[in-house]
Short mmCIF file of C-alpha atoms in Angstrom, two decimals:
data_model
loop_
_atom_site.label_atom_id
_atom_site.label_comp_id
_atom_site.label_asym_id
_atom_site.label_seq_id
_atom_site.Cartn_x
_atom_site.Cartn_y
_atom_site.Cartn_z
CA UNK A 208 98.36 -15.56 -123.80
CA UNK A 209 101.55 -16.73 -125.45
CA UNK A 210 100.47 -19.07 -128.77
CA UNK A 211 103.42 -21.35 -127.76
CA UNK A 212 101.07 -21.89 -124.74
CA UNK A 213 97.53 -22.09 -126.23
CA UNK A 214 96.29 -25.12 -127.76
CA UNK A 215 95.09 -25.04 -131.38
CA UNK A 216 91.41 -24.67 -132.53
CA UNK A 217 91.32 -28.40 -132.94
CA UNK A 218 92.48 -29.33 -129.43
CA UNK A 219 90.00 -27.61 -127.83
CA UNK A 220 87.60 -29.52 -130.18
CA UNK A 221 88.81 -32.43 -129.14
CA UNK A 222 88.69 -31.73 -125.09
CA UNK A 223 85.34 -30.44 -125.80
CA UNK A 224 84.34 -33.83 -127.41
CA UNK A 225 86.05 -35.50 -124.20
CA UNK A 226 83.49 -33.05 -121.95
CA UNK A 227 80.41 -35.38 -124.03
CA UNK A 228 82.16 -38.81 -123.47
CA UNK A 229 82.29 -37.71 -119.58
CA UNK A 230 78.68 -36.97 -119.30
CA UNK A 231 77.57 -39.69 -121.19
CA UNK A 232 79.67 -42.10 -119.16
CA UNK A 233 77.70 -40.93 -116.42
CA UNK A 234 74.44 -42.78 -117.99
CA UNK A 235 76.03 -46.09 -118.38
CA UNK A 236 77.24 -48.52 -115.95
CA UNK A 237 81.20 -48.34 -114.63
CA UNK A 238 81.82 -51.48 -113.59
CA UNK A 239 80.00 -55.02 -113.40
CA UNK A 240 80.33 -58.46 -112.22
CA UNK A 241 78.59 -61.18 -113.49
CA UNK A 242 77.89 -64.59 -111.12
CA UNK A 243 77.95 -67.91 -112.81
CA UNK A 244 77.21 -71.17 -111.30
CA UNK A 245 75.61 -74.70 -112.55
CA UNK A 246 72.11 -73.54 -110.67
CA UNK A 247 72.71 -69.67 -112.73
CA UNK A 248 74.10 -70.67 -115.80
CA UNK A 249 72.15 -67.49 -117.69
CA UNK A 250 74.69 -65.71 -114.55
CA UNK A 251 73.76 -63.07 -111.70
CA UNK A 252 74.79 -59.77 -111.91
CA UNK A 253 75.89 -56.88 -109.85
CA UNK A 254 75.80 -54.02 -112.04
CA UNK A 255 77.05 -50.37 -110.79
CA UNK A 256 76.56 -47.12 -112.14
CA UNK A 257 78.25 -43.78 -111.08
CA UNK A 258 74.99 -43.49 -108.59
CA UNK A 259 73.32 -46.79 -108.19
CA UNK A 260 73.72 -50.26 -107.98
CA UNK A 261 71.44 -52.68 -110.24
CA UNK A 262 70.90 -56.56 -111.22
CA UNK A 263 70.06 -59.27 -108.90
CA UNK A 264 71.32 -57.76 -105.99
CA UNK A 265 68.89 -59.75 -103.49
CA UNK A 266 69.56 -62.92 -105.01
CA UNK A 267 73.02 -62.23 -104.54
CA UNK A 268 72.98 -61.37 -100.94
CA UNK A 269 70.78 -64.04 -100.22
CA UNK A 270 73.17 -66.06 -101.95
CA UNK A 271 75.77 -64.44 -99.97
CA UNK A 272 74.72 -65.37 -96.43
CA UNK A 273 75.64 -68.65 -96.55
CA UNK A 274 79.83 -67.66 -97.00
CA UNK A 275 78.89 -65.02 -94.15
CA UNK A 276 79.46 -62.00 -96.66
CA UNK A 277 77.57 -58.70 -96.12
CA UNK A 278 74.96 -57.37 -98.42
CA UNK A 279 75.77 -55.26 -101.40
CA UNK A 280 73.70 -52.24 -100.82
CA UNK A 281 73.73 -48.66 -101.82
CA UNK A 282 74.35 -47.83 -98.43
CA UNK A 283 77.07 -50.07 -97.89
CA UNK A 284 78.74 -47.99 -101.05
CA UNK A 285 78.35 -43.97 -99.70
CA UNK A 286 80.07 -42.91 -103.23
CA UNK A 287 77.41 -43.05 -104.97
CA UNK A 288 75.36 -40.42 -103.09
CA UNK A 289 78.21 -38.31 -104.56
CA UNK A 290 80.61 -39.57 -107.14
CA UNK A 291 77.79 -38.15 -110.17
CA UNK A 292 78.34 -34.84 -108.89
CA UNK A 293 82.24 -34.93 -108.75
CA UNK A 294 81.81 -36.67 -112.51
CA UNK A 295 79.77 -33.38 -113.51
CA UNK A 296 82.19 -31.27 -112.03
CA UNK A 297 85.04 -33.14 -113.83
CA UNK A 298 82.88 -32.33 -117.19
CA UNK A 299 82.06 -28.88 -116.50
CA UNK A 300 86.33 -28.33 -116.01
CA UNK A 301 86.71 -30.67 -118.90
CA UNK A 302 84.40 -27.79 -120.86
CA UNK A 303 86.32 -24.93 -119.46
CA UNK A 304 89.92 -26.39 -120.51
CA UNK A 305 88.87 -26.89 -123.89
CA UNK A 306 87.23 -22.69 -123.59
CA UNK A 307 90.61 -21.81 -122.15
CA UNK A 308 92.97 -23.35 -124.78
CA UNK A 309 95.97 -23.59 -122.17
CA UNK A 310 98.47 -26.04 -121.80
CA UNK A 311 98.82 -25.24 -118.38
CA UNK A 312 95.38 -25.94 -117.48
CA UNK A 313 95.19 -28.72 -119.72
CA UNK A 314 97.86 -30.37 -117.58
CA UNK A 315 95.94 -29.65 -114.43
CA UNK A 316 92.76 -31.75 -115.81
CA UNK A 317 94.81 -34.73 -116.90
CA UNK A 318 96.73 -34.91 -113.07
CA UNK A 319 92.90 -34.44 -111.62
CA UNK A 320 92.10 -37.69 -114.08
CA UNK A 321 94.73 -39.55 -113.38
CA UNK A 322 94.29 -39.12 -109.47
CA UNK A 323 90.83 -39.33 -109.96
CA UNK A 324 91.12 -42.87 -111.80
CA UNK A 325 93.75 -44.03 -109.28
CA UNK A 326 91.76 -42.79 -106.56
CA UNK A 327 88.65 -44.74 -107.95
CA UNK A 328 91.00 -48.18 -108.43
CA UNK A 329 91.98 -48.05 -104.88
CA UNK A 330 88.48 -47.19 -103.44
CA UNK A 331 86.88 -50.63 -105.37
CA UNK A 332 89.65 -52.91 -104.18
CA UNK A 333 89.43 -51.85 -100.60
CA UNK A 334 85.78 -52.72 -101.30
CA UNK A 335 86.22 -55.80 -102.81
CA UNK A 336 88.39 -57.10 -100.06
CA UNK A 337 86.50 -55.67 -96.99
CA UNK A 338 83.25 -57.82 -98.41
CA UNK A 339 85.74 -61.12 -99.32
CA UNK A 340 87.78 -60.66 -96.07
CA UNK A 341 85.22 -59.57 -93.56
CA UNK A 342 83.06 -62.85 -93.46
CA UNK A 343 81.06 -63.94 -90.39
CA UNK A 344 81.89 -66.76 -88.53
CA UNK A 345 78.97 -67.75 -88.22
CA UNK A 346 78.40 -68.30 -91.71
CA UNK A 347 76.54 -71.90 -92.62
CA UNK A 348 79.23 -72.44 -95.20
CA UNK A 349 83.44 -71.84 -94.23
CA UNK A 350 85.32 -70.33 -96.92
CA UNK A 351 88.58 -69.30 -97.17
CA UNK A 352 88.51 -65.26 -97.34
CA UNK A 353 89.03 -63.42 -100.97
CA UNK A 354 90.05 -60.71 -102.65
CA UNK A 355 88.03 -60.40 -106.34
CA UNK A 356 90.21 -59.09 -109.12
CA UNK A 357 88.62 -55.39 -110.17
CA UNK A 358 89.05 -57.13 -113.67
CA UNK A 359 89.18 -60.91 -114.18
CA UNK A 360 88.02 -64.57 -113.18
CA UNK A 361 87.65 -65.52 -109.53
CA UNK A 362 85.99 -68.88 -108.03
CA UNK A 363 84.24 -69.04 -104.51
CA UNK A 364 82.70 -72.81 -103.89
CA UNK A 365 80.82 -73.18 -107.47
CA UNK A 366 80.32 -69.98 -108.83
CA UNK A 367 82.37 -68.28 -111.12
CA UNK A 368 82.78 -64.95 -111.02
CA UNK A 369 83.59 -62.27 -114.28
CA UNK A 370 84.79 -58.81 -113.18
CA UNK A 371 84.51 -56.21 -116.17
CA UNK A 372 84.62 -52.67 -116.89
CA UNK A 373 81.06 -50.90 -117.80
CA UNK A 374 80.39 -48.95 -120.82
CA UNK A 375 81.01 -45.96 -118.91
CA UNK A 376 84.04 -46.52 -118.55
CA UNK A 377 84.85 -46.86 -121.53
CA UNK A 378 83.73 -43.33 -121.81
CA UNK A 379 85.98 -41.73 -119.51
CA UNK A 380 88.89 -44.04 -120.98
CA UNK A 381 88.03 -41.97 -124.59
CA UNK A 382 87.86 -38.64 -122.76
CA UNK A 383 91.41 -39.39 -121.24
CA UNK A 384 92.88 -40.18 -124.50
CA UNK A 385 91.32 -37.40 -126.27
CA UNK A 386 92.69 -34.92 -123.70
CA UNK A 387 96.10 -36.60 -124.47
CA UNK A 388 95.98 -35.99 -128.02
CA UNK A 389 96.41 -32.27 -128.11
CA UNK A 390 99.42 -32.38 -125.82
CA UNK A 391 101.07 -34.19 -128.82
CA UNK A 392 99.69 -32.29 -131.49
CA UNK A 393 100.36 -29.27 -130.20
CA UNK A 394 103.83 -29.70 -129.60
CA UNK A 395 106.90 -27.77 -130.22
CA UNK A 396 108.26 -28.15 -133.63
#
């Protein structure tokens, strides 16, 4: 291979540390939201990892019938049956980039994260407004329908919600940025 083309010793370091922030992103949560209301004021949480959801996820739906909204189930969400195994595939090419030591392929794995993160984005908010759109009429309590923000604030009758990112991530976020690195580094002079 060309050395204009390879990537140093220290770039493939680096992608190789961004192959250990992707699996340990898979062991933390990716995204939460957090319920406040005068009743909850220690808050309610939805928490989801890349295969399961977690927190008070009854409360929540029980919560939830009175606006008319479905349940949030692991069945409702059919990614997570699969998105762990397309995150360990992602880390096992993350490995092999930083083997290789090509630009070329190195630029393949960042378009595959950035369609991968984009692809993720648009997946939650179709979520998030099918379950704030989609309410029954039949619902005890009439609400206007919602959207809530991926990240941010949002008030339904008298709970707050918080929308965050999970510690996971955060993960991938490092892994992105360290596979960014050696394209600077490794420049042309």
């Amino acid at each position: 291979m060309n050395d204009s083309k390879k990537l140093s010793l220290v770039s493939s370091l680096l992608i190789g540390l961004a192959t250990v922030c992707v699996v340990a992103s898979m062991f933390f949560p990716w995204w939460k939201m957090v319920f406040y209301a005068p009743q909850y004021p220690e808050g309610l949480n939805i928490i989801v990892y890349p295969n399961k959801l977690d927190g008070q996820i009854d409360i929540i739906n029980g919560l939830n019938h009175y606006i008319g909204m479905a349940n949030f189930s692991e069945e409702n969400f059919p990614e997570l049956s699969y998105l762990i195994y397309i995150i360990g595939a992602l880390a096992v090419l993350t490995l092999i980039t930083a083997v290789l030591r090509s630009k070329k392929v190195l630029y393949g794995l960042i378009s595959i994260y950035i369609i991968g993160g984009l692809a993720g984005v648009l997946d939650l908010h179709a979520a998030l407004k099918n379950y704030g759109t989609n309410l029954s009429s039949k619902a005890p309590i009439k609400i206007d329908p919602f959207v809530p923000p991926i990240i941010g604030e949002n008030t339904v009758a008298n709970f707050v919600t918080h929308s965050i990112l999970g510690t996971g991530i955060y993960f991938v976020i490092a892994a992105f940025i360290l596979l960014l690195i050696p394209l600077w580094k490794d420049r042309k002079k």
